[in-house]
mmCIF file of C-alpha atoms in Angstrom:
data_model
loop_
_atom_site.group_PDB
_atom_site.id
_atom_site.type_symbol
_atom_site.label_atom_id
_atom_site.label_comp_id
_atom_site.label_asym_id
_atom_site.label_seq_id
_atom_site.Cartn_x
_atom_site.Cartn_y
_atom_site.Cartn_z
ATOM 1 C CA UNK A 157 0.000 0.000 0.000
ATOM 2 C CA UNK A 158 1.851 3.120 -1.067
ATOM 3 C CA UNK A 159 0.343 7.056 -0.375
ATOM 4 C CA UNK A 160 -2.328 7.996 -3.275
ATOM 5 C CA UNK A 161 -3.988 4.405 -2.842
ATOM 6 C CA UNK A 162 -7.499 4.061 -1.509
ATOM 7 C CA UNK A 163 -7.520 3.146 2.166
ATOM 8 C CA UNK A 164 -3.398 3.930 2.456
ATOM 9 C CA UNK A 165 -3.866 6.414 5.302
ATOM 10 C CA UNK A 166 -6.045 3.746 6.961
ATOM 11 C CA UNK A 167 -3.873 0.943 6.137
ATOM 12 C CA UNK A 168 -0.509 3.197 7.999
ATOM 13 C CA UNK A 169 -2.897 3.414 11.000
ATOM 14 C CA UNK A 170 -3.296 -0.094 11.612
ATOM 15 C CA UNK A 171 -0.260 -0.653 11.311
ATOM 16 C CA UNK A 172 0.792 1.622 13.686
ATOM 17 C CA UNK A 173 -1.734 0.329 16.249
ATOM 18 C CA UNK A 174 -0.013 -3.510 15.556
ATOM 19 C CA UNK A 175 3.081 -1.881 16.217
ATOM 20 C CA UNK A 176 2.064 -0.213 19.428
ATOM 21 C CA UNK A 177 0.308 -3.329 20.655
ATOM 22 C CA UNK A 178 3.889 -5.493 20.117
ATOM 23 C CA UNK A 179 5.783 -3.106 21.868
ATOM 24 C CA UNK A 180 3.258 -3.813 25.193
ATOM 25 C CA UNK A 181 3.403 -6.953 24.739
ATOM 26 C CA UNK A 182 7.149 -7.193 24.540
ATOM 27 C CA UNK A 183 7.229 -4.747 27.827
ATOM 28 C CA UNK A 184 4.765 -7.117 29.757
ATOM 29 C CA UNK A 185 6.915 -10.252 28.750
ATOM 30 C CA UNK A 186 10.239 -9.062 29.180
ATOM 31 C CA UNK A 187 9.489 -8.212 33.114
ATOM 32 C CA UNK A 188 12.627 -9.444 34.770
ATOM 33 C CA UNK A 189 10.163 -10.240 37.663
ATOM 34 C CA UNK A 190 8.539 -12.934 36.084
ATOM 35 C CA UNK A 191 10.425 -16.672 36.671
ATOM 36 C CA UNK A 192 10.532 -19.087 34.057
ATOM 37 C CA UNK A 193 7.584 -21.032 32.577
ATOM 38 C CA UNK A 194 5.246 -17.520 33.791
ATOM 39 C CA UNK A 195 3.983 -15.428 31.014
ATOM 40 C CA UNK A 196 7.250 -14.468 28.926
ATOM 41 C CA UNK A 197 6.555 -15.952 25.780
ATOM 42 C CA UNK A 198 4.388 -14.445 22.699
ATOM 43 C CA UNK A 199 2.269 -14.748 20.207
ATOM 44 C CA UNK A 200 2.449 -13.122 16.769
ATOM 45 C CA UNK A 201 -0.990 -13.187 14.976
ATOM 46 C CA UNK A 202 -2.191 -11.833 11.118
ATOM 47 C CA UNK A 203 -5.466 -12.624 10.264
ATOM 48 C CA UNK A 204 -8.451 -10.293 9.529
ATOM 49 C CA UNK A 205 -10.214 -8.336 12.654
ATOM 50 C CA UNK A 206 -13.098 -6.890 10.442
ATOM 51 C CA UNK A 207 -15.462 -9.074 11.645
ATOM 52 C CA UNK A 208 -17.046 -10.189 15.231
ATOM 53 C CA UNK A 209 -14.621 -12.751 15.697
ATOM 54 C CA UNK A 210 -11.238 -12.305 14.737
ATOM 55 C CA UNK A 211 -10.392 -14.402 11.664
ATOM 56 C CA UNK A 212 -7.060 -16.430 12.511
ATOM 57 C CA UNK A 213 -4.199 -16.857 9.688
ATOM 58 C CA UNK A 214 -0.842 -16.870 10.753
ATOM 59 C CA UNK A 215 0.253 -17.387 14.381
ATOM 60 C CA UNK A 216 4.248 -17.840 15.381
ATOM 61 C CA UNK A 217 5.278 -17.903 18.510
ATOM 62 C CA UNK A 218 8.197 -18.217 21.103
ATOM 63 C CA UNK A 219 8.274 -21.072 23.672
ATOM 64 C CA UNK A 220 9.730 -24.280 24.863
ATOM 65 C CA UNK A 221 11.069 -26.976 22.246
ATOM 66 C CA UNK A 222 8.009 -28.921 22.893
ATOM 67 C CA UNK A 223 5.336 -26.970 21.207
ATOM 68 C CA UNK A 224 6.330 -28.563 18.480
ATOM 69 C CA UNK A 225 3.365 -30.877 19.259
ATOM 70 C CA UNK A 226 1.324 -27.382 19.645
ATOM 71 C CA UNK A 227 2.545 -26.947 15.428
ATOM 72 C CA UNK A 228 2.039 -30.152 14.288
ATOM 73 C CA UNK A 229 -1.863 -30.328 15.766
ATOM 74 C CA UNK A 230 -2.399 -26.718 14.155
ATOM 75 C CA UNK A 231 -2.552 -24.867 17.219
ATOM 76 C CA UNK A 232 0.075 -22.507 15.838
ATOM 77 C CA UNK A 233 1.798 -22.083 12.365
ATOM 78 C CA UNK A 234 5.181 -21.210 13.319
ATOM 79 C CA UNK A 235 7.425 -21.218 16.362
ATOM 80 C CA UNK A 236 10.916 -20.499 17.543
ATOM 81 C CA UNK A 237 13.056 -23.171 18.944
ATOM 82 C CA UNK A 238 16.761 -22.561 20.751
ATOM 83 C CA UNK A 239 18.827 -24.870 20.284
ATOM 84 C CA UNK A 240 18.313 -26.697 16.718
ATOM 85 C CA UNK A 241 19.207 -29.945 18.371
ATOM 86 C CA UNK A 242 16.126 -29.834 20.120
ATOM 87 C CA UNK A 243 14.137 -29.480 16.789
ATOM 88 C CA UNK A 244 16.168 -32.759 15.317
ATOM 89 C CA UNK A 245 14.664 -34.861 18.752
ATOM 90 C CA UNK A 246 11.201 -33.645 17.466
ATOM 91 C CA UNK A 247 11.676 -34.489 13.503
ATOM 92 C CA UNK A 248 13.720 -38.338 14.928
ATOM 93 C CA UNK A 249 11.273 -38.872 17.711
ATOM 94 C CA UNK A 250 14.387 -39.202 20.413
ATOM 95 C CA UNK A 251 14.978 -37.395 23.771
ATOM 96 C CA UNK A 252 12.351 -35.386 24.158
ATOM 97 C CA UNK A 253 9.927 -36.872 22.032
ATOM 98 C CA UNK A 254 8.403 -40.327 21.904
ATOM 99 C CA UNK A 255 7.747 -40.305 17.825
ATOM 100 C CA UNK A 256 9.145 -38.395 14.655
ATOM 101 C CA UNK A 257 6.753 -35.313 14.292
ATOM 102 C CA UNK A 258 6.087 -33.794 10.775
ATOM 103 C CA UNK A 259 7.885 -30.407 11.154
ATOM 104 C CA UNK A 260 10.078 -28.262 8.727
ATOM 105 C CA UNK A 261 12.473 -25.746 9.045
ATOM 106 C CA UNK A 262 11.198 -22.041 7.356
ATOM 107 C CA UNK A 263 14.222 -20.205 8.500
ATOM 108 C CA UNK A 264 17.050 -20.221 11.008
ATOM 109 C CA UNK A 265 18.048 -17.014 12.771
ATOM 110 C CA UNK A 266 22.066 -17.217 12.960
ATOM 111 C CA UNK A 267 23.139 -18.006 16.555
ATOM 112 C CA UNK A 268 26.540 -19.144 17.151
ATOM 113 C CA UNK A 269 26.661 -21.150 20.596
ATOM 114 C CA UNK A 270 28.007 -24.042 22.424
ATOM 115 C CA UNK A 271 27.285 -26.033 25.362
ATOM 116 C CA UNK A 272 30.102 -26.114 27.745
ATOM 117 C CA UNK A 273 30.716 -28.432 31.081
ATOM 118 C CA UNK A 274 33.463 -26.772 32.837
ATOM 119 C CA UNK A 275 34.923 -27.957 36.413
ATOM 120 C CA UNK A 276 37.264 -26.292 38.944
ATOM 121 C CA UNK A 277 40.469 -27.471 39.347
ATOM 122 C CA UNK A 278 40.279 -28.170 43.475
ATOM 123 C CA UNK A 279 37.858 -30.790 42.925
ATOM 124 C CA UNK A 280 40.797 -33.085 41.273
ATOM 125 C CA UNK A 281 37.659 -34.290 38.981
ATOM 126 C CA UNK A 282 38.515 -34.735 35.203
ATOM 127 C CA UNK A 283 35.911 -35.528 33.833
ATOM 128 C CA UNK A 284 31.883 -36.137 33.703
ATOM 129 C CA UNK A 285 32.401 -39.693 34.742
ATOM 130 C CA UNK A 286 35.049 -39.015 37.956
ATOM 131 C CA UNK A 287 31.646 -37.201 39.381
ATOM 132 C CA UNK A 288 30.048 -40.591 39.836
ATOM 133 C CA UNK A 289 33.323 -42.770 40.606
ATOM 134 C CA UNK A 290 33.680 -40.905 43.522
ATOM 135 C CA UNK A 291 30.343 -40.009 43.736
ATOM 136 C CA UNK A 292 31.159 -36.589 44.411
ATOM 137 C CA UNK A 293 28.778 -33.904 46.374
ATOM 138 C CA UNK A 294 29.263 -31.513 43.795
ATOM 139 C CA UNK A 295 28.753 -27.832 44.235
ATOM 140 C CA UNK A 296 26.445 -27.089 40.023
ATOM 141 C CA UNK A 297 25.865 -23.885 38.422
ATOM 142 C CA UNK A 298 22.915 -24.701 36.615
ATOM 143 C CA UNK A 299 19.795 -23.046 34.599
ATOM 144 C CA UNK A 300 16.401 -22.784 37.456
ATOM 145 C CA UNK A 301 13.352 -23.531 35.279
ATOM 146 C CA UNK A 302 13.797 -27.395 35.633
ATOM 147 C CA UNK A 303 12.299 -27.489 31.792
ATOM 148 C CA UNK A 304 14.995 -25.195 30.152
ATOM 149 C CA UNK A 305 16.039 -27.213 27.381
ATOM 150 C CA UNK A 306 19.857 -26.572 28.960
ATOM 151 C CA UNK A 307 18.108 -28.831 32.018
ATOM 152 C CA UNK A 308 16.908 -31.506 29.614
ATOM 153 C CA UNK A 309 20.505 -31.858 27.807
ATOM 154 C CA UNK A 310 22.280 -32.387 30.871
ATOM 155 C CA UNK A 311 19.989 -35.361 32.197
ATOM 156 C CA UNK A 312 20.678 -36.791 28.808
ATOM 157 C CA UNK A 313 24.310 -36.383 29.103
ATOM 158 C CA UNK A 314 24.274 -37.531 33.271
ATOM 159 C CA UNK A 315 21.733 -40.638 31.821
ATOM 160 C CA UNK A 316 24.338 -41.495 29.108
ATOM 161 C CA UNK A 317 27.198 -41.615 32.235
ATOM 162 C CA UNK A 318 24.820 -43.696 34.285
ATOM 163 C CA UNK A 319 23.702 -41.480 37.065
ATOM 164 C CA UNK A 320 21.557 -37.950 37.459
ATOM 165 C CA UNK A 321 20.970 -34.370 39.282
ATOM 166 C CA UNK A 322 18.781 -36.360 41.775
ATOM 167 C CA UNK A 323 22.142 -38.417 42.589
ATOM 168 C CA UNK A 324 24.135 -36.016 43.111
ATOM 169 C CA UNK A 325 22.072 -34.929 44.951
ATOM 170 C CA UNK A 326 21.749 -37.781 47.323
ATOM 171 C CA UNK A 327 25.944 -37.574 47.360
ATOM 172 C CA UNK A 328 25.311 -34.513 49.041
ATOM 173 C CA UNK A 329 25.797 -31.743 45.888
ATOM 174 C CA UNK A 330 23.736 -28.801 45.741
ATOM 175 C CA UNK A 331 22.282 -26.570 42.855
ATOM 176 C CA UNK A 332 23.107 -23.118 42.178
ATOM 177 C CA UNK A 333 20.501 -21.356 39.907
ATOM 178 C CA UNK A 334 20.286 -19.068 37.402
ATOM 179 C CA UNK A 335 17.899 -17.125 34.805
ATOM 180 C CA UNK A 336 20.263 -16.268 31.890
ATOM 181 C CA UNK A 337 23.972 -17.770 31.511
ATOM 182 C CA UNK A 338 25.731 -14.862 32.801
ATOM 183 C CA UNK A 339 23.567 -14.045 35.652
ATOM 184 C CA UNK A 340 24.804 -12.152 38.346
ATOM 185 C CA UNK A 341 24.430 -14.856 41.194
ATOM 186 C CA UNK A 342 26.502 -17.267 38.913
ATOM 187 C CA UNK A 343 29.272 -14.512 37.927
ATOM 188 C CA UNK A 344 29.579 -13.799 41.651
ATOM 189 C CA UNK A 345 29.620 -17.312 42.406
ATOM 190 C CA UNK A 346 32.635 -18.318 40.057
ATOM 191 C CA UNK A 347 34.493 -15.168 41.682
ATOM 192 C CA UNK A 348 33.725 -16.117 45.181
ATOM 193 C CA UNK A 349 34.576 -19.984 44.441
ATOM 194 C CA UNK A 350 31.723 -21.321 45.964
ATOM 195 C CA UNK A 351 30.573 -23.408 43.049
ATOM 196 C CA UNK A 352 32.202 -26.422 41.672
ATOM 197 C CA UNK A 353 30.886 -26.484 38.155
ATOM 198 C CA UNK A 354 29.046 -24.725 35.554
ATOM 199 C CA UNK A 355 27.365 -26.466 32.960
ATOM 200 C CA UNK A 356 25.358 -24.731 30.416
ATOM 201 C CA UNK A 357 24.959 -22.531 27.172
ATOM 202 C CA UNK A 358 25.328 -18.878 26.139
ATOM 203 C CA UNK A 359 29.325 -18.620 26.731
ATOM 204 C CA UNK A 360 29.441 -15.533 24.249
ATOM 205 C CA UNK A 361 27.820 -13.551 27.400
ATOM 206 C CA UNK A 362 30.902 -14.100 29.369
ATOM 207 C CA UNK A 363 30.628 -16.078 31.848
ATOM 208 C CA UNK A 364 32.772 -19.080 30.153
ATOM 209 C CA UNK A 365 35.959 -16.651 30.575
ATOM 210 C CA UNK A 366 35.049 -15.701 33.505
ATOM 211 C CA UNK A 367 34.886 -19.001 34.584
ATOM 212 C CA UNK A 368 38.767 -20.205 32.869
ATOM 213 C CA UNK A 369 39.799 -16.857 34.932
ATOM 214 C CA UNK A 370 39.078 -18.384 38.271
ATOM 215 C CA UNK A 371 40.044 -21.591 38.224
ATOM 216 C CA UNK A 372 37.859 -23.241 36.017
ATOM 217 C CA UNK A 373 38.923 -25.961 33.127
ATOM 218 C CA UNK A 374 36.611 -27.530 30.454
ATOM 219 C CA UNK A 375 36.104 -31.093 30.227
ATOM 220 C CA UNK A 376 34.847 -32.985 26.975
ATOM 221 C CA UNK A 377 33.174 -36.349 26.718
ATOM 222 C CA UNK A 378 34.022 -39.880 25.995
ATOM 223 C CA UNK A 379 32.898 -41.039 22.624
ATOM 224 C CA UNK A 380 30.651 -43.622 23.366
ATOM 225 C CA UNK A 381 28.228 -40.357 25.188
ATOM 226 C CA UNK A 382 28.917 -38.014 22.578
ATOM 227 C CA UNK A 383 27.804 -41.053 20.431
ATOM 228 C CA UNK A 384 24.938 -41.514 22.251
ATOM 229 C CA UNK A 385 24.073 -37.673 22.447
ATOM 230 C CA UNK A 386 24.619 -37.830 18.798
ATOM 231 C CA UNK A 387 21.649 -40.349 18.240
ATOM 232 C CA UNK A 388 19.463 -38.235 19.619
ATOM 233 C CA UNK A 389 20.145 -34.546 17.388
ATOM 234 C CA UNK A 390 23.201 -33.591 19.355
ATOM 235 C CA UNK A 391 25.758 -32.195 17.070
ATOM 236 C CA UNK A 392 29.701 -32.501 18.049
ATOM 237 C CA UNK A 393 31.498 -29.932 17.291
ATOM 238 C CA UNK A 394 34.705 -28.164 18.530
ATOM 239 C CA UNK A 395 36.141 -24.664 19.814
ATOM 240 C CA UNK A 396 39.219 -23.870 18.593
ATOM 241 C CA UNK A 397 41.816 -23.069 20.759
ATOM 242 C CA UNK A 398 42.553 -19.244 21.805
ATOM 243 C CA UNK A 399 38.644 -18.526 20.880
ATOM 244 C CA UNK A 400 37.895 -17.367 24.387
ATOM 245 C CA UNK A 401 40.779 -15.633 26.791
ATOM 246 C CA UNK A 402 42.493 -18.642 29.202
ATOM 247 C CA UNK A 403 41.211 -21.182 27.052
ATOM 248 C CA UNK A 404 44.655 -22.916 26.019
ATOM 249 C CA UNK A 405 43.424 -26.181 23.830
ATOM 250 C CA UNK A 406 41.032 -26.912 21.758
ATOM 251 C CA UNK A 407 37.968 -28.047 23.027
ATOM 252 C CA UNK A 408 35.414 -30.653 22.113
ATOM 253 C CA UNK A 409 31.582 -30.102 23.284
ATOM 254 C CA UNK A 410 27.969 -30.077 22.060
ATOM 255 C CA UNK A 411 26.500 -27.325 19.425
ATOM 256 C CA UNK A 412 23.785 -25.009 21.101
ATOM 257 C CA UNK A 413 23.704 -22.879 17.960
ATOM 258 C CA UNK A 414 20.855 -22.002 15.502
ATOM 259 C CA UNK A 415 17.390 -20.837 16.399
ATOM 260 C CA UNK A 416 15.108 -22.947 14.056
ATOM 261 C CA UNK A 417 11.774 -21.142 13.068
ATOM 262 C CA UNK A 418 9.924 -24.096 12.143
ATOM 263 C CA UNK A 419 6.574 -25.318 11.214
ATOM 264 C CA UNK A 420 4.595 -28.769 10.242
ATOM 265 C CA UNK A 421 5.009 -30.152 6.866
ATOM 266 C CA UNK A 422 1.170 -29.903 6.263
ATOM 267 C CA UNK A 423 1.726 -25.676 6.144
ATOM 268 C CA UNK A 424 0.420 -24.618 2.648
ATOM 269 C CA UNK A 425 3.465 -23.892 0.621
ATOM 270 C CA UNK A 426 2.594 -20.173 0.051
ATOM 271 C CA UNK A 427 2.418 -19.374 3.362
ATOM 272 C CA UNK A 428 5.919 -20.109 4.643
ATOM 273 C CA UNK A 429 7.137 -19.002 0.791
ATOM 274 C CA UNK A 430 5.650 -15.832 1.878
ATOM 275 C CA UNK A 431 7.423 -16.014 5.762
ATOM 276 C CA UNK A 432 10.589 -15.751 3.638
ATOM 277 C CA UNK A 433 10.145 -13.118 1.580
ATOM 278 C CA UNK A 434 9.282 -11.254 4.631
ATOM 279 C CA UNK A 435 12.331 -11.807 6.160
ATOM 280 C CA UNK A 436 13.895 -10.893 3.288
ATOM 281 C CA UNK A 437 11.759 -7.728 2.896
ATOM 282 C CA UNK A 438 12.593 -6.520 6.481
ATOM 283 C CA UNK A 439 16.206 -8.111 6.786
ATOM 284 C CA UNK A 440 17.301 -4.460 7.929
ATOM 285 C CA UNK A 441 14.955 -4.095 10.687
ATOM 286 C CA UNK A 442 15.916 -7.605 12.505
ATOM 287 C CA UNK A 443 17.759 -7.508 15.043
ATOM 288 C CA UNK A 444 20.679 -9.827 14.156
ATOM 289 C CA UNK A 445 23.092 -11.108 16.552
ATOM 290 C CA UNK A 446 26.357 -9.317 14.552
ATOM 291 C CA UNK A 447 28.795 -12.070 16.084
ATOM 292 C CA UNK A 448 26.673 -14.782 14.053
ATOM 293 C CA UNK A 449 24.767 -12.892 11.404
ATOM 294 C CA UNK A 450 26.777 -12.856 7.766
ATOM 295 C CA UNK A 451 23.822 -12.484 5.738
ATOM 296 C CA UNK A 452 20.443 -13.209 4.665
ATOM 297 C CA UNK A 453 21.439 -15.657 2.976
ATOM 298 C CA UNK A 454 22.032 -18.115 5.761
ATOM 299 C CA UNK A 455 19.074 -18.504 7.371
ATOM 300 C CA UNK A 456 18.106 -21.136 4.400
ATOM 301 C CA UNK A 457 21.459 -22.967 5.423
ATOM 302 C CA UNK A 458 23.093 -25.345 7.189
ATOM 303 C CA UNK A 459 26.265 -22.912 8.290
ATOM 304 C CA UNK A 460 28.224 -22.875 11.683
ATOM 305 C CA UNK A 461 25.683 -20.513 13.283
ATOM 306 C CA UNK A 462 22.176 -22.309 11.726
ATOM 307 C CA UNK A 463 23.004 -26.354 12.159
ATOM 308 C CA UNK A 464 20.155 -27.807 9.951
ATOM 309 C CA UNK A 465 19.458 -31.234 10.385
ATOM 310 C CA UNK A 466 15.660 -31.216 9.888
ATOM 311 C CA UNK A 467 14.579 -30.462 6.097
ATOM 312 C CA UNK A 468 13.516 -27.210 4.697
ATOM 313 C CA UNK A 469 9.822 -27.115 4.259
ATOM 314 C CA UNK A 470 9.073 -27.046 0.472
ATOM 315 C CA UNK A 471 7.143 -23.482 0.598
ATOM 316 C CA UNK A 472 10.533 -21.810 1.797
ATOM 317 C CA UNK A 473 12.959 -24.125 -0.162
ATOM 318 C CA UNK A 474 11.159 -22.979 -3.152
ATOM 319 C CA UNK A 475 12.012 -19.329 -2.527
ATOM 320 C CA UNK A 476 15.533 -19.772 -1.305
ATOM 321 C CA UNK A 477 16.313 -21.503 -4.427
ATOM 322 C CA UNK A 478 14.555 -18.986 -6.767
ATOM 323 C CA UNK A 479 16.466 -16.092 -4.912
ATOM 324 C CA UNK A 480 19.984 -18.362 -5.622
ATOM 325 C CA UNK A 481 20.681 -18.921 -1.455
ATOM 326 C CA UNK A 482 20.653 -22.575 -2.050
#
């Protein structure tokens, strides 16, 4: 709709109004107040609201890896998922899913990431396994909504070692909890040395170098669990060495990067053709992460920062290959 046209003034109004309405919503459900699984999450709706009802279209969301089952029964069109590997468990029907569900990737927003399992050196421990050998009451640094998908990869990894948070537990560890990665209670934490291991995501926010600084060293899995964690959509992959300050070596761990915006494989092809052009059409306006973003052009990829292991749905692999991305 461009000035001159019938109903333009109108149509800039609305607009305007959908605009103000996302930036309350986005106040309401950024409230650092609010703990996890409260009302953070939202809801982007088109549709038509000429009528007494409004007229559902298009619904994408944000949320937990498994409203996947939420897409695939029709309840939404689209949602966000962080990492990709939990997107793979929902196409392979492993980890957190019981059967292979129907869903596609339309895009993935570039998010470089890994998941780290770091351990300080006065515990003598070197490695996941020494924790139940000596069945050690370890001191954890871990993510406080118990259905974080952070949470669910570490009882994968603990199940694929043979034990679990509620044994260590019962060895007489404790939990120290966080909201985000680099949360001040964990930050002050590694500088006050009263935790005995971190493991988690997000280690471009700082906390990972924070963590080598005090006395903190990275340990990597055997290859029978990253084997196992393999199976089931984790990706292996490995930080070079010198990436972050005090790390020395090279380091082997689990990819946390990508954020998958997916859909079922049912979606009519135009619609998610037309998701695409959007992003496209409003690439300057999105707010890209700059240490992962290279272009538009990856978001139909599988690249370091958007891991795809779940296929493109046709409607968007159409228009990535008629605009030459793939």
């Amino acid at each position: 709709m461009v000035d001159g046209q019938p109903g333009a003034a109108g149509f800039r109004a609305n607009i305007v109004r959908a605009q103000t309405l996302w930036e309350l919503g986005v106040e309401i459900a950024s409230d650092v107040m609010t703990t996890y699984g409260g009302n953070r999450d939202m809801v982007v709706e088109v549709g038509s609201g000429s009528g007494e009802a409004f007229k559902h279209w298009l619904r994408m969301a944000t949320g937990s890896p498994i409203l996947a089952h939420d897409i695939v029964n029709g309840g939404l069109e689209m949602a966000f998922v962080n990492p990709s590997g939990c997107l793979t468990q929902a196409y392979r029907g492993t980890g957190l899913f019981s059967k292979p569900l129907p869903v596609r990737v339309v895009a993935s927003y570039p998010s470089w990431d890994r998941f780290v399992c770091v351990l300080h050196e006065r515990t003598g421990l070197s490695s996941i396994a020494d924790i139940k050998a000596r069945k050690y009451p370890l001191k954890l640094s871990i993510r406080e909504d118990p259905t974080h998908s952070t949470r669910v990869l570490i009882e994968q990894m603990l199940s694929a070692h043979g034990f679990s948070l509620a044994d260590i537990e019962a060895w007489g560890g404790s939990f120290q909890t966080n909201g985000p990665p680099h949360d001040g209670r964990r930050m002050q934490a590694i500088a006050d040395g009263t935790i005995d291991a971190i493991f988690d995501e997000g280690i471009p926010t700082g906390w990972f170098a924070h963590a080598l600084a005090n006395g903190m060293r990275p340990v990597t899995l055997d290859d029978d669990v990253f084997a196992a964690l393999g199976a089931i959509g984790w990706r292996k992959v490995v930080i070079p060495a010198g990436r972050f300050a005090g790390q020395t070596e090279e380091y082997a761990c689990i990819d946390y990067s990508g954020w998958p915006l997916y859909t079922r494989a049912s979606l009519d092809d135009e619609i998610a053709y037309k998701v695409c052009a959007a992003f496209h059409a409003r690439m300057d306006r999105i707010p890209w992460d700059p240490d992962s973003y290279t272009g538009i052009e990856q978001i139909g990829r599988d690249t370091e920062s958007t891991p795809l292991d779940v296929p493109l749905h046709p409607g968007a692999e159409r228009w990535y290959r008629e605009h030459g991305y793939i």
